[in-house]
Amino acid sequence: MDSRKELAEIAGQVAVCTHCQLHYSRKKAVPGEGPADAEVMLIGEGPGFYENEQGRPFVGAAGKFLDELLEKGGVKRAEVFITNVVKCRPPGNRDPLPEELAACSGYLDRQIEAINPRVIVTLGRFSMAKFLPNARISEVHGQPFWNRSRLVVPMYHPAAALHQPSLKVSVERDFARLTEFIQQARAAASRAAPQAPEEPAPEPPKEDKPTQLSLF
Ligand code: URA
Ligand code: SF4
């Protein structure tokens, strides 16, 4: 299916989803937003207060900080697809529960398939754990790794970094390398691409006269 249509279909399903208990307390589900052919996908944790009000990802204080981080990384927010591991707000911004993550993961998997990004930036522990279940974010943040021919870069969550100066320095340093990561993924993709096909063989010379079909 066309990737824009698939994303719209996912958003429609998320808006009315009742697969986990988070649907009871949500105001608006937050499917995510961005271009269907985005080269970079950012995956956060879950909607917060303002996201739940507006139905859009990263529009609160953490979102403002994320905008700054992207700008420092040389990437426009409008160019990236931004979503979360759970699409509905956990009450009081508590951590998402394992069963909520499991219930919601199919939507994220389908978004990744549809967009087919070259680079995935995970924001925070829960998003990292989708790709690296046993890693510690303090050990692996800013270190890209390959996952099914995509470059995945774990980063600290901007909301956590806002309130902890040491994490803020780390996340700023990691985001400053975003363009470098994108170029690394592009270079790998062009190496992996098949060689350009050879010139098509010339057409065989046509006969001067059309072959006459003798009916007799
Ligand atoms: N924090 C997140 O993880 N996601 C949002 O969309 C907003 C804040
Ligand atoms: Fe459905 Fe995900 Fe919302 Fe749970 S968090 S109700 S699985 S969309």
CSV table of C-alpha atoms and ligand atoms in Angstrom, one decimal:
chain,number,residue,atom,x,y,z
A,1,MET,CA,0.0,0.0,0.0
A,2,ASP,CA,1.0,3.6,-0.6
A,3,SER,CA,2.8,4.7,2.6
A,4,ARG,CA,0.8,7.9,3.1
A,5,LYS,CA,-2.4,5.9,3.0
A,6,GLU,CA,-1.0,3.3,5.4
A,7,LEU,CA,0.0,6.0,7.8
A,8,ALA,CA,-3.5,7.6,7.6
A,9,GLU,CA,-5.1,4.3,8.2
A,10,ILE,CA,-2.9,3.6,11.2
A,11,ALA,CA,-3.7,7.1,12.6
A,12,GLY,CA,-7.4,6.3,12.2
A,13,GLN,CA,-7.1,3.0,14.0
A,14,VAL,CA,-5.1,4.6,16.8
A,15,ALA,CA,-7.7,7.4,17.3
A,16,VAL,CA,-10.3,4.8,18.3
A,17,CYS,CA,-8.1,2.0,19.7
A,18,THR,CA,-9.1,0.2,22.8
A,19,HIS,CA,-6.3,-2.4,22.9
A,20,CYS,CA,-5.0,-1.3,26.3
A,21,GLN,CA,-6.3,0.5,29.4
A,22,LEU,CA,-4.7,3.8,28.3
A,23,HIS,CA,-7.7,4.4,26.1
A,24,TYR,CA,-9.9,5.1,29.2
A,25,SER,CA,-8.0,8.2,30.3
A,26,ARG,CA,-6.8,9.6,27.0
A,27,LYS,CA,-8.3,12.7,25.5
A,28,LYS,CA,-6.7,12.5,22.1
A,29,ALA,CA,-4.5,9.6,20.9
A,30,VAL,CA,-1.2,10.8,19.4
A,31,PRO,CA,-0.4,8.6,16.4
A,32,GLY,CA,2.6,10.7,15.3
A,33,GLU,CA,3.3,13.1,12.5
A,34,GLY,CA,5.8,13.8,9.7
A,35,PRO,CA,6.4,13.0,6.0
A,36,ALA,CA,5.5,9.5,4.9
A,37,ASP,CA,9.0,9.2,3.2
A,38,ALA,CA,11.0,10.7,6.1
A,39,GLU,CA,14.6,9.6,6.2
A,40,VAL,CA,14.7,10.0,10.0
A,41,MET,CA,12.2,8.8,12.5
A,42,LEU,CA,12.2,9.8,16.2
A,43,ILE,CA,10.5,7.6,18.7
A,44,GLY,CA,9.7,8.9,22.1
A,45,GLU,CA,7.9,7.4,25.1
A,46,GLY,CA,4.3,8.5,25.2
A,47,PRO,CA,2.1,11.6,25.0
A,48,GLY,CA,2.3,14.0,28.0
A,49,PHE,CA,-0.3,16.5,29.1
A,50,TYR,CA,-0.2,18.9,26.1
A,51,GLU,CA,0.2,16.1,23.6
A,52,ASN,CA,-3.0,14.5,25.0
A,53,GLU,CA,-4.8,17.8,24.6
A,54,GLN,CA,-3.7,18.4,21.0
A,55,GLY,CA,-3.2,14.9,19.6
A,56,ARG,CA,0.3,15.9,18.4
A,57,PRO,CA,3.7,14.6,19.6
A,58,PHE,CA,6.2,16.7,21.4
A,59,VAL,CA,4.3,20.0,21.7
A,60,GLY,CA,5.1,20.7,25.4
A,61,ALA,CA,8.4,21.7,27.1
A,62,ALA,CA,10.2,18.6,26.0
A,63,GLY,CA,9.0,19.3,22.4
A,64,LYS,CA,10.5,22.8,22.5
A,65,PHE,CA,13.8,21.4,23.6
A,66,LEU,CA,13.5,18.7,20.9
A,67,ASP,CA,13.0,21.4,18.3
A,68,GLU,CA,16.3,23.1,19.5
A,69,LEU,CA,18.1,19.8,19.5
A,70,LEU,CA,17.0,19.0,15.9
A,71,GLU,CA,18.0,22.5,14.8
A,72,LYS,CA,21.5,22.1,16.3
A,73,GLY,CA,21.7,18.7,14.6
A,74,GLY,CA,21.0,20.4,11.2
A,75,VAL,CA,17.6,18.8,10.7
A,76,LYS,CA,14.2,20.4,10.3
A,77,ARG,CA,11.4,19.1,12.4
A,78,ALA,CA,9.1,19.1,9.4
A,79,GLU,CA,11.5,16.6,7.7
A,80,VAL,CA,11.3,14.0,10.4
A,81,PHE,CA,8.6,11.6,11.5
A,82,ILE,CA,8.0,11.8,15.2
A,83,THR,CA,6.0,9.3,17.2
A,84,ASN,CA,6.0,7.4,20.5
A,85,VAL,CA,6.0,3.8,21.7
A,86,VAL,CA,2.6,4.3,23.3
A,87,LYS,CA,0.1,6.5,21.5
A,88,CYS,CA,-2.1,7.4,24.5
A,89,ARG,CA,-1.0,9.3,27.6
A,90,PRO,CA,-0.1,7.2,30.6
A,91,PRO,CA,-2.0,8.9,33.5
A,92,GLY,CA,0.2,11.4,35.4
A,93,ASN,CA,3.0,10.7,32.9
A,94,ARG,CA,3.8,7.4,34.6
A,95,ASP,CA,6.0,4.9,32.8
A,96,PRO,CA,4.2,2.8,30.2
A,97,LEU,CA,3.5,-0.7,31.5
A,98,PRO,CA,4.8,-3.8,29.7
A,99,GLU,CA,1.3,-4.8,28.6
A,100,GLU,CA,0.6,-1.3,27.2
A,101,LEU,CA,3.9,-1.4,25.3
A,102,ALA,CA,3.0,-4.8,23.9
A,103,ALA,CA,-0.5,-3.8,23.0
A,104,CYS,CA,0.7,-0.7,21.1
A,105,SER,CA,3.8,-2.0,19.4
A,106,GLY,CA,2.0,-3.2,16.3
A,107,TYR,CA,1.2,0.4,15.3
A,108,LEU,CA,4.8,1.5,15.6
A,109,ASP,CA,6.0,-1.6,13.7
A,110,ARG,CA,3.6,-0.7,10.9
A,111,GLN,CA,4.7,2.9,10.9
A,112,ILE,CA,8.4,1.9,10.6
A,113,GLU,CA,7.5,-0.5,7.7
A,114,ALA,CA,5.5,2.2,5.9
A,115,ILE,CA,8.1,5.0,6.3
A,116,ASN,CA,11.1,2.8,5.9
A,117,PRO,CA,13.5,5.4,7.5
A,118,ARG,CA,17.2,5.1,7.1
A,119,VAL,CA,17.8,6.4,10.7
A,120,ILE,CA,15.8,5.8,13.8
A,121,VAL,CA,16.5,7.9,16.9
A,122,THR,CA,15.2,6.5,20.1
A,123,LEU,CA,14.4,9.0,22.8
A,124,GLY,CA,14.6,7.5,26.3
A,125,ARG,CA,14.7,4.0,27.8
A,126,PHE,CA,11.4,2.6,26.6
A,127,SER,CA,12.0,3.4,23.0
A,128,MET,CA,15.6,2.1,23.2
A,129,ALA,CA,14.4,-1.1,24.7
A,130,LYS,CA,12.4,-1.9,21.6
A,131,PHE,CA,15.7,-2.4,19.7
A,132,LEU,CA,18.1,-3.1,22.6
A,133,PRO,CA,16.2,-4.7,25.4
A,134,ASN,CA,19.1,-5.2,27.7
A,135,ALA,CA,21.2,-2.1,27.1
A,136,ARG,CA,21.7,0.7,29.6
A,137,ILE,CA,21.1,4.1,28.1
A,138,SER,CA,24.0,5.6,30.0
A,139,GLU,CA,26.3,3.1,28.2
A,140,VAL,CA,25.0,3.2,24.7
A,141,HIS,CA,23.5,6.7,24.1
A,142,GLY,CA,25.0,8.3,21.0
A,143,GLN,CA,26.3,5.0,19.7
A,144,PRO,CA,24.6,4.0,16.4
A,145,PHE,CA,24.0,0.4,15.6
A,146,TRP,CA,22.4,-1.4,12.7
A,147,ASN,CA,19.0,-3.0,13.0
A,148,ARG,CA,17.5,-4.5,9.9
A,149,SER,CA,19.5,-2.2,7.6
A,150,ARG,CA,18.5,0.9,9.5
A,151,LEU,CA,20.8,2.9,11.7
A,152,VAL,CA,19.4,3.1,15.2
A,153,VAL,CA,20.8,5.8,17.5
A,154,PRO,CA,19.7,5.7,21.2
A,155,MET,CA,19.6,9.1,22.8
A,156,TYR,CA,18.4,10.4,26.2
A,157,HIS,CA,14.9,11.6,26.4
A,158,PRO,CA,14.7,15.4,26.1
A,159,ALA,CA,12.3,15.6,29.1
A,160,ALA,CA,14.8,13.8,31.3
A,161,ALA,CA,17.7,15.9,29.9
A,162,LEU,CA,15.8,19.2,30.5
A,163,HIS,CA,16.1,18.7,34.3
A,164,GLN,CA,19.5,17.1,34.6
A,165,PRO,CA,22.4,19.2,33.4
A,166,SER,CA,24.8,16.2,32.8
A,167,LEU,CA,22.2,14.5,30.6
A,168,LYS,CA,21.5,17.8,28.8
A,169,VAL,CA,25.2,18.1,27.8
A,170,SER,CA,25.1,14.5,26.6
A,171,VAL,CA,21.9,14.8,24.6
A,172,GLU,CA,23.1,18.0,23.0
A,173,ARG,CA,26.4,16.4,22.0
A,174,ASP,CA,24.6,13.3,20.6
A,175,PHE,CA,22.1,15.4,18.6
A,176,ALA,CA,24.9,17.5,17.2
A,177,ARG,CA,26.0,14.4,15.3
A,178,LEU,CA,22.7,13.7,13.7
A,179,THR,CA,23.8,14.9,10.2
A,180,GLU,CA,26.8,12.6,10.5
A,181,PHE,CA,24.6,9.6,11.3
A,182,ILE,CA,22.3,10.4,8.4
A,183,GLN,CA,25.3,10.6,6.1
A,184,GLN,CA,26.7,7.3,7.5
A,185,ALA,CA,23.3,5.6,6.7
A,186,ARG,CA,23.1,7.1,3.2
A,187,ALA,CA,26.7,6.0,2.4
A,188,ALA,CA,25.9,2.4,3.6
A,189,ALA,CA,22.7,2.4,1.5
A,190,SER,CA,24.5,3.5,-1.6
A,191,ARG,CA,27.2,0.8,-1.1
A,192,ALA,CA,24.5,-1.8,-0.6
A,193,ALA,CA,22.5,-0.7,-3.7
A,194,PRO,CA,22.9,-3.0,-6.7
A,195,GLN,CA,25.1,-1.7,-9.5
A,196,ALA,CA,23.4,0.4,-12.1
A,197,PRO,CA,22.1,-2.0,-14.8
A,198,GLU,CA,24.2,-2.3,-17.9
A,199,GLU,CA,23.2,-0.4,-21.0
A,200,PRO,CA,20.3,-2.2,-22.7
A,201,ALA,CA,21.4,-4.3,-25.6
A,202,PRO,CA,20.8,-2.6,-28.9
A,203,GLU,CA,17.7,-3.6,-30.7
A,204,PRO,CA,18.3,-6.1,-33.4
A,205,PRO,CA,18.4,-4.6,-36.9
A,206,LYS,CA,15.0,-4.4,-38.4
A,207,GLU,CA,14.4,-6.1,-41.7
A,208,ASP,CA,14.0,-3.7,-44.5
A,209,LYS,CA,10.8,-5.2,-45.8
A,210,PRO,CA,8.0,-6.5,-43.6
A,211,THR,CA,7.8,-10.2,-43.8
A,212,GLN,CA,5.0,-11.0,-46.2
A,213,LEU,CA,2.7,-13.7,-45.0
A,214,SER,CA,1.8,-15.9,-47.8
A,215,LEU,CA,-1.7,-17.1,-47.4
A,216,PHE,CA,-1.4,-19.4,-50.4
B,1,URA,N1,7.4,13.0,25.6
B,1,URA,C1,7.3,11.9,24.8
B,1,URA,O1,8.0,10.9,25.0
B,1,URA,N2,6.6,12.0,23.8
B,1,URA,C2,5.8,13.1,23.5
B,1,URA,O2,5.1,13.1,22.5
B,1,URA,C3,5.9,14.2,24.3
B,1,URA,C4,6.7,14.1,25.4
B,2,SF4,FE1,-4.4,1.5,21.7
B,2,SF4,FE2,-1.8,2.1,22.0
B,2,SF4,FE3,-3.7,3.8,22.9
B,2,SF4,FE4,-3.2,1.4,24.1
B,2,SF4,S1,-1.8,3.2,23.9
B,2,SF4,S2,-5.2,2.3,23.6
B,2,SF4,S3,-2.7,0.1,22.4
B,2,SF4,S4,-3.3,3.2,20.7
